[in-house]
XYZ file of C-alpha atoms in Angstrom:
493
model
C 20.256 24.917 17.598
C 16.459 25.204 19.046
C 15.731 22.872 15.799
C 18.249 20.480 17.000
C 17.477 20.661 20.818
C 13.129 19.822 20.001
C 14.619 17.154 17.543
C 16.961 15.026 20.270
C 14.188 16.157 22.380
C 11.851 14.130 19.994
C 13.909 11.406 19.574
C 14.861 11.193 23.456
C 10.608 10.269 23.785
C 10.426 7.741 20.975
C 13.131 6.018 23.080
C 11.560 6.314 26.482
C 8.345 5.227 24.629
C 10.252 2.009 23.064
C 11.986 1.378 26.350
C 7.655 1.319 28.277
C 6.247 -0.642 25.679
C 8.938 -2.944 25.694
C 9.013 -3.190 29.173
C 4.759 -3.639 29.496
C 5.861 -6.370 27.771
C 8.795 -8.135 28.576
C 7.135 -8.151 32.550
C 3.473 -8.182 32.508
C 2.433 -9.368 29.378
C 5.407 -12.263 29.220
C 4.977 -14.081 32.892
C 1.398 -13.534 32.397
C 1.175 -16.021 29.021
C 4.155 -18.280 30.825
C 1.876 -18.885 33.987
C 0.878 -22.568 34.716
C -2.214 -23.508 33.363
C -3.972 -27.257 33.235
C -2.857 -27.337 29.159
C 0.469 -26.673 30.761
C -0.005 -29.853 32.962
C 2.424 -32.742 32.075
C 0.100 -36.111 31.561
C 1.821 -38.910 31.101
C 1.705 -42.986 29.657
C 4.748 -45.110 31.089
C 5.954 -48.591 30.336
C 7.823 -50.769 32.394
C 9.048 -54.385 34.266
C 8.320 -55.071 37.731
C 7.958 -57.875 40.545
C 6.745 -57.886 43.395
C 5.830 -60.013 46.001
C 2.223 -61.123 47.334
C 3.057 -61.362 51.066
C 4.950 -59.023 52.792
C 7.425 -62.157 53.705
C 7.387 -63.514 50.541
C 9.294 -64.627 47.442
C 8.529 -61.366 44.478
C 7.070 -62.544 41.208
C 8.800 -63.211 37.979
C 9.165 -60.177 35.788
C 5.628 -58.588 34.593
C 4.468 -55.755 32.395
C 3.110 -53.028 33.316
C 1.124 -49.805 31.910
C 1.516 -46.580 34.276
C -0.065 -43.063 34.016
C 0.720 -40.176 35.777
C -2.480 -37.779 35.213
C -2.873 -34.356 36.789
C -6.175 -32.026 37.568
C -6.659 -28.758 38.880
C -8.686 -28.524 41.385
C -9.207 -24.737 41.776
C -7.190 -21.877 40.389
C -6.483 -18.141 41.171
C -4.361 -15.509 40.901
C -1.970 -16.317 43.539
C -1.901 -19.681 43.798
C -3.094 -23.246 41.291
C -4.417 -26.358 43.266
C -3.351 -29.777 41.472
C -4.390 -32.988 42.258
C -1.364 -35.726 40.197
C -2.761 -39.311 40.343
C -0.429 -42.518 39.693
C -1.203 -46.002 38.599
C 0.720 -48.864 37.891
C -1.551 -51.339 36.989
C 0.318 -55.613 34.923
C -0.516 -55.700 30.983
C -1.526 -59.433 31.548
C -4.384 -59.513 34.427
C -4.757 -55.679 34.335
C -4.430 -56.160 37.650
C -3.405 -52.558 40.129
C 0.172 -52.993 41.498
C -0.266 -49.529 43.217
C -2.046 -46.253 43.215
C -1.025 -42.864 44.694
C -3.575 -39.452 45.017
C -1.074 -36.480 45.833
C -3.066 -32.445 46.289
C -0.146 -30.123 45.651
C 0.097 -25.628 45.890
C 1.701 -24.085 43.530
C 2.040 -20.476 42.368
C 1.410 -20.422 38.839
C 4.025 -17.262 37.606
C 7.254 -18.927 39.707
C 6.390 -22.800 39.732
C 6.795 -22.905 43.267
C 5.783 -25.248 45.502
C 3.550 -22.349 48.037
C 3.400 -24.913 51.389
C 6.933 -26.413 50.102
C 9.900 -23.450 51.257
C 12.235 -23.066 48.385
C 10.852 -26.601 46.035
C 9.968 -26.176 42.320
C 6.888 -28.164 40.749
C 8.160 -27.388 37.370
C 11.203 -25.617 35.140
C 10.452 -21.966 34.161
C 11.540 -21.506 30.741
C 15.040 -20.769 30.636
C 16.471 -23.833 32.241
C 19.874 -24.129 33.153
C 22.444 -26.345 33.826
C 22.497 -26.795 36.741
C 20.648 -28.421 40.165
C 16.943 -27.613 41.319
C 16.048 -28.433 44.010
C 13.037 -30.191 43.115
C 9.719 -31.967 44.490
C 7.313 -33.399 41.661
C 4.185 -35.815 40.803
C 6.831 -38.313 39.628
C 9.211 -37.983 41.405
C 7.455 -39.004 44.171
C 10.007 -36.696 46.641
C 11.682 -33.931 47.678
C 15.625 -33.622 46.606
C 18.097 -32.124 44.597
C 17.512 -32.953 40.658
C 21.523 -32.669 39.652
C 22.375 -31.907 36.033
C 22.663 -35.184 34.470
C 23.932 -34.233 30.823
C 22.625 -32.871 27.066
C 21.027 -34.847 25.212
C 18.578 -35.623 22.500
C 14.724 -37.143 22.363
C 13.011 -36.633 18.676
C 16.023 -34.312 17.788
C 15.073 -32.173 20.023
C 18.102 -30.838 22.430
C 17.297 -31.672 26.196
C 19.258 -30.926 29.216
C 19.074 -34.530 31.389
C 18.611 -34.318 35.460
C 18.983 -36.726 37.661
C 17.887 -37.675 41.132
C 18.426 -39.975 43.629
C 16.610 -41.307 46.873
C 17.770 -43.449 49.357
C 15.717 -45.084 52.449
C 12.962 -42.718 52.347
C 9.349 -44.353 53.566
C 7.681 -45.521 50.358
C 4.954 -47.612 53.154
C 1.932 -45.842 51.326
C 2.352 -46.983 48.390
C 1.676 -50.576 49.327
C -2.024 -50.302 51.200
C -1.944 -54.002 51.350
C 1.063 -54.253 53.546
C -0.108 -51.595 56.005
C 1.368 -51.395 59.296
C 4.610 -52.463 57.723
C 7.619 -50.267 56.730
C 8.699 -50.398 54.120
C 11.033 -48.346 52.121
C 13.024 -47.230 48.882
C 15.508 -46.358 47.234
C 14.639 -45.520 43.125
C 16.595 -43.273 40.670
C 14.347 -40.439 38.687
C 15.707 -38.860 35.681
C 13.587 -35.897 33.723
C 14.449 -34.437 30.038
C 13.927 -31.396 30.060
C 13.316 -28.815 26.330
C 15.624 -26.129 27.980
C 13.779 -22.933 26.155
C 10.563 -23.811 27.502
C 11.204 -26.043 30.515
C 9.243 -28.690 29.027
C 9.334 -32.363 30.330
C 9.822 -34.407 27.244
C 10.486 -37.746 29.016
C 10.561 -39.211 32.383
C 12.849 -42.910 33.624
C 13.121 -44.385 36.706
C 14.282 -47.769 38.712
C 13.794 -48.378 41.735
C 13.144 -51.259 45.641
C 11.296 -51.131 47.760
C 11.886 -52.973 50.680
C 11.211 -54.194 53.961
C 12.247 -52.462 56.664
C 12.483 -54.522 60.740
C 14.280 -52.983 63.547
C 16.346 -50.977 61.803
C 17.132 -53.660 58.848
C 16.121 -55.059 55.371
C 13.915 -57.898 55.894
C 13.047 -58.542 51.892
C 12.854 -57.184 48.910
C 8.811 -56.239 47.929
C 8.855 -54.108 44.717
C 12.133 -54.322 42.289
C 11.616 -52.501 38.452
C 11.727 -50.174 36.378
C 9.937 -47.421 33.800
C 9.557 -45.070 31.160
C 7.945 -42.936 29.169
C 6.052 -44.489 26.028
C 7.184 -43.670 22.417
C 3.718 -41.793 21.995
C 3.952 -39.539 24.835
C 7.620 -38.445 23.932
C 6.046 -37.974 20.472
C 2.923 -35.984 22.183
C 5.362 -33.838 24.080
C 7.776 -33.280 22.123
C 5.277 -31.706 19.583
C 3.926 -29.014 21.753
C 7.196 -28.097 23.000
C 8.246 -27.359 19.795
C 5.280 -25.492 19.731
C 6.156 -23.235 22.696
C 9.936 -22.941 21.447
C 7.559 -21.355 18.396
C 5.901 -19.576 20.911
C 8.009 -18.033 22.626
C 10.301 -17.184 19.750
C 7.436 -14.659 18.985
C 6.945 -14.036 22.111
C 10.546 -13.064 23.301
C 12.247 -11.761 20.000
C 10.227 -11.080 16.913
C 7.222 -9.247 18.845
C 9.084 -7.497 20.522
C 11.153 -6.636 17.087
C 8.253 -5.827 15.773
C 7.467 -3.539 18.921
C 10.398 -1.652 18.632
C 9.790 -1.129 14.482
C 6.334 0.197 15.389
C 6.890 2.745 17.826
C 10.204 4.113 15.910
C 8.301 4.344 12.687
C 5.019 5.827 14.533
C 7.970 8.191 16.534
C 9.977 9.216 12.750
C 6.212 9.864 11.188
C 5.265 11.558 13.995
C 8.631 13.712 14.073
C 8.827 14.594 9.739
C 5.367 15.657 10.239
C 5.650 17.993 12.724
C 8.973 18.983 10.699
C 6.638 19.373 7.556
C 4.183 21.386 9.399
C 6.800 23.852 10.146
C 7.869 23.644 7.145
C 4.555 24.316 5.572
C 3.776 26.737 8.058
C 7.098 28.515 7.220
C 6.245 28.798 3.559
C 2.612 29.444 3.857
C 4.070 32.830 5.780
C 6.599 33.513 2.891
C 3.873 33.223 0.920
C 1.728 35.303 2.788
C 5.081 38.059 2.757
C 5.205 38.025 -0.357
C 1.368 37.855 -1.123
C 1.094 41.726 0.891
C 4.041 42.977 -0.886
C 2.114 42.322 -4.293
C -1.783 43.222 -2.707
C 0.875 46.920 -1.249
C 2.160 47.339 -5.043
C -1.641 46.782 -6.647
C -2.904 48.499 -4.170
C -1.124 51.679 -4.819
C -1.065 51.371 -8.410
C -5.575 50.589 -8.416
C -5.551 54.032 -5.844
C -3.336 56.145 -7.984
C -6.045 57.458 -10.205
C -8.563 57.477 -8.002
C -6.575 59.726 -5.610
C -5.137 61.798 -8.685
C -9.180 62.354 -9.574
C -10.146 63.182 -6.126
C -6.641 65.868 -6.574
C -7.661 67.065 -9.581
C -11.384 67.678 -8.330
C -9.635 69.799 -4.792
C -7.909 71.964 -6.967
C -10.965 72.845 -8.923
C -12.634 73.253 -6.527
C -9.963 76.068 -5.026
C -10.134 77.830 -8.232
C -13.796 77.972 -8.050
C -16.730 76.544 -10.363
C -19.764 76.881 -11.937
C -22.247 75.436 -10.624
C -22.696 72.602 -12.898
C -19.359 71.763 -12.922
C -19.465 71.200 -9.031
C -22.263 68.806 -9.461
C -19.539 66.974 -11.996
C -16.938 67.312 -9.761
C -18.504 65.814 -7.359
C -20.150 63.527 -8.498
C -15.870 61.862 -10.178
C -14.803 62.629 -6.278
C -17.410 60.191 -5.030
C -16.449 57.638 -7.509
C -12.776 57.741 -6.710
C -14.104 57.072 -3.027
C -15.915 54.524 -4.053
C -13.091 53.246 -5.365
C -11.216 53.282 -3.315
C -13.409 51.802 -0.613
C -14.329 49.343 -2.355
C -10.224 48.227 -3.194
C -9.436 48.184 0.916
C -12.226 46.513 1.623
C -11.348 43.489 -0.338
C -8.519 43.720 0.841
C -9.384 43.079 4.211
C -11.938 40.878 3.339
C -9.203 38.870 2.367
C -6.609 39.314 5.301
C -8.677 39.340 7.756
C -9.910 36.614 9.582
C -13.021 36.913 11.096
C -14.327 34.029 13.083
C -17.527 32.002 12.560
C -21.018 33.215 13.756
C -23.191 30.321 12.409
C -26.722 30.157 12.598
C -29.822 28.021 11.144
C -30.646 29.995 8.274
C -32.465 29.789 5.098
C -30.821 28.640 2.154
C -33.314 30.845 -0.184
C -33.636 33.384 2.353
C -29.604 34.140 2.221
C -29.845 33.810 -1.693
C -32.180 36.478 -1.621
C -30.440 38.813 0.440
C -27.386 38.903 -1.781
C -29.533 39.595 -4.812
C -30.974 42.192 -2.270
C -27.541 43.395 -1.808
C -26.688 43.966 -5.512
C -28.613 45.690 -8.930
C -29.338 44.011 -11.555
C -29.496 45.290 -15.093
C -32.563 45.272 -16.642
C -31.014 42.961 -19.713
C -30.104 40.396 -17.871
C -32.336 38.388 -16.283
C -32.381 35.882 -12.773
C -33.608 32.617 -12.758
C -33.547 30.419 -9.298
C -34.934 27.387 -7.898
C -33.552 27.077 -4.431
C -35.801 24.530 -2.401
C -36.672 24.641 1.768
C -33.187 24.104 2.461
C -31.838 24.857 6.358
C -27.762 25.279 6.791
C -25.608 26.089 9.466
C -23.587 28.878 8.605
C -21.758 32.466 9.025
C -25.211 34.334 6.647
C -22.753 37.500 6.062
C -19.868 35.607 4.670
C -22.035 33.546 2.666
C -23.666 36.354 1.279
C -20.896 38.272 0.780
C -19.808 34.852 -1.415
C -22.662 34.660 -3.259
C -22.632 38.395 -3.952
C -18.993 38.158 -5.692
C -19.889 35.155 -7.563
C -23.013 37.848 -8.630
C -21.578 40.506 -9.662
C -18.707 38.145 -11.316
C -21.766 37.108 -14.286
C -23.606 41.375 -14.002
C -19.918 42.440 -15.112
C -19.151 39.299 -17.596
C -22.502 40.194 -19.492
C -24.285 42.582 -21.785
C -27.706 40.764 -21.874
C -27.993 37.192 -20.664
C -29.408 35.055 -17.942
C -28.232 34.499 -14.703
C -29.936 30.761 -13.262
C -29.479 30.152 -9.467
C -30.490 26.244 -8.500
C -29.522 23.920 -5.186
C -29.293 20.795 -4.472
C -29.986 18.648 -1.143
C -27.296 15.217 -0.773
C -27.180 13.092 2.519
C -24.542 15.535 3.979
C -23.770 18.319 1.980
C -25.639 21.218 -0.121
C -25.360 21.580 -3.675
C -25.619 26.328 -4.744
C -24.957 26.242 -8.526
C -24.928 29.638 -10.246
C -24.933 29.521 -13.562
C -25.119 32.292 -16.314
C -24.886 32.614 -20.549
C -21.907 35.865 -20.366
C -18.890 34.412 -23.128
C -17.284 31.875 -20.613
C -13.873 32.186 -18.969
C -10.673 32.137 -20.939
C -9.207 28.145 -21.110
C -5.646 29.206 -19.696
C -7.131 31.462 -16.861
C -9.885 29.320 -15.626
C -7.851 26.748 -13.304
C -6.022 30.260 -11.881
C -9.331 32.214 -11.407
C -9.301 31.120 -7.073
C -5.120 32.903 -6.919
C -5.026 35.675 -4.959
C -4.485 38.273 -7.041
C -5.520 37.370 -10.404
C -8.183 38.901 -12.229
C -9.572 38.778 -15.946
C -11.025 42.195 -14.849
C -9.000 46.045 -16.616
C -9.806 46.922 -12.613
C -9.971 44.802 -10.029
C -7.577 43.429 -6.942
C -8.175 39.724 -7.895
C -9.001 39.231 -4.164
C -12.947 38.297 -4.654
C -12.836 35.039 -5.869
C -9.699 34.076 -3.400
C -11.387 35.421 -0.188
C -14.747 32.963 -1.773
C -12.842 29.521 -1.300
C -11.167 30.554 1.871
C -14.807 31.667 3.262
C -16.507 28.437 2.003
C -13.475 25.933 2.939
C -13.392 27.778 6.906
C -17.333 26.114 6.863
C -15.743 23.121 5.330
C -17.303 22.398 2.097
C -16.006 23.624 -1.505
C -16.286 25.903 -4.864
C -15.413 24.848 -7.558
C -15.839 26.563 -11.586
C -16.734 25.300 -15.156
C -17.057 26.641 -18.656
C -19.659 26.149 -20.962
C -21.956 27.874 -19.700
C -19.777 29.371 -16.822
C -20.645 27.336 -13.952
C -20.281 28.521 -9.874
C -20.573 25.524 -7.840
C -20.551 25.762 -3.878
C -20.762 22.727 -1.487
C -21.915 22.995 2.272
C -21.858 21.094 4.958
C -25.210 20.512 6.279
């Protein structure tokens, strides 16, 4: 039950992390990427037809063709406001005469795309345009008015929403500085073709009729015409919109899916590792219990003989012995006590987990201390070649390791040679113990470091297992090879 509750809490944690990550992405990251910037501003070229009066009371000219442009520039920007300068010009294609020139300044919130100084009026479309009416004030339209959804259409095979705004009787006197002092009003219709996913304007059309008004009456036609974006402009804006659609799909669909998969993937790995670690601990505990059982049985068996010797020796003391028999009996009891002490000490070395007490010490000094702790028979020669190397180790524990390896070599040979060498690497020190003994049987060399495994008729089988444990606690490793027998200890510097 506890395991199920823990797993539920872990999955709940993964689920909550996924929600937090997606929320951060959707609420903080995406709006920041959708902020209005200079590269999102609308620059358009138009072509159209027009006819205009030369004199405020005169007749209009014949129809002529025009080239118009809308250019927007960012004057300044900060986190909460972007200031845009809009310049609209119209020129005759035949004479290049400028028909009109209008400049405006707009202060826009870069995130909401709302005018800051014109309440509730929109400068541009956000992604996700709906089939509804918008209250708009756009440089291409000139005037603030409701933009009504008209229909769905296609521009260069790209679906767009068409919005239309109609202006009647608005003052357009500033567009005709040549007729300063006169009141000129305008009736016009503007249509914006908007790609709904990104809010990008793809196409613009406008028709107008500007006229002179005096004493509340229409006196004369000043300017009549129409214009629309060029095919090249529409191609460029279509291309930009398609790129933005791909970015929208990536940021709002692909990336959230990727983040969810990533979070749940990492979460699954985390949960699996948690349970693998638990299984590993349980397995280790079972192995340890089994090992303790085996050690107890082995210890009971190994201690039976020395305890029998001690028991018999005490009985002989009770019976009374000659002086020479007493000395022999005492020697046998002493050997039995040493045997018991050795068995217990071997088990304690393996079982207890003493903390490392590291110190900087000469490797040569450690080898010498190990050699001083063991009695080397005269028929066994020891050669050593240890350079001046300082290591950071627990001196007593490393001495135990070296001492155990040396004991094994001495016990394996009746005569011969033990060679101890050391080499320094970039980050490690490599110590090798080689002997000229008969070697370890091939079928046993792979088990040499297993607990309770021994090739001797007497022994706990814990010596080399303890050595392996101590070396690994230091972050090193120990290995063995045959022909000749070579134990290699690697320690970090």
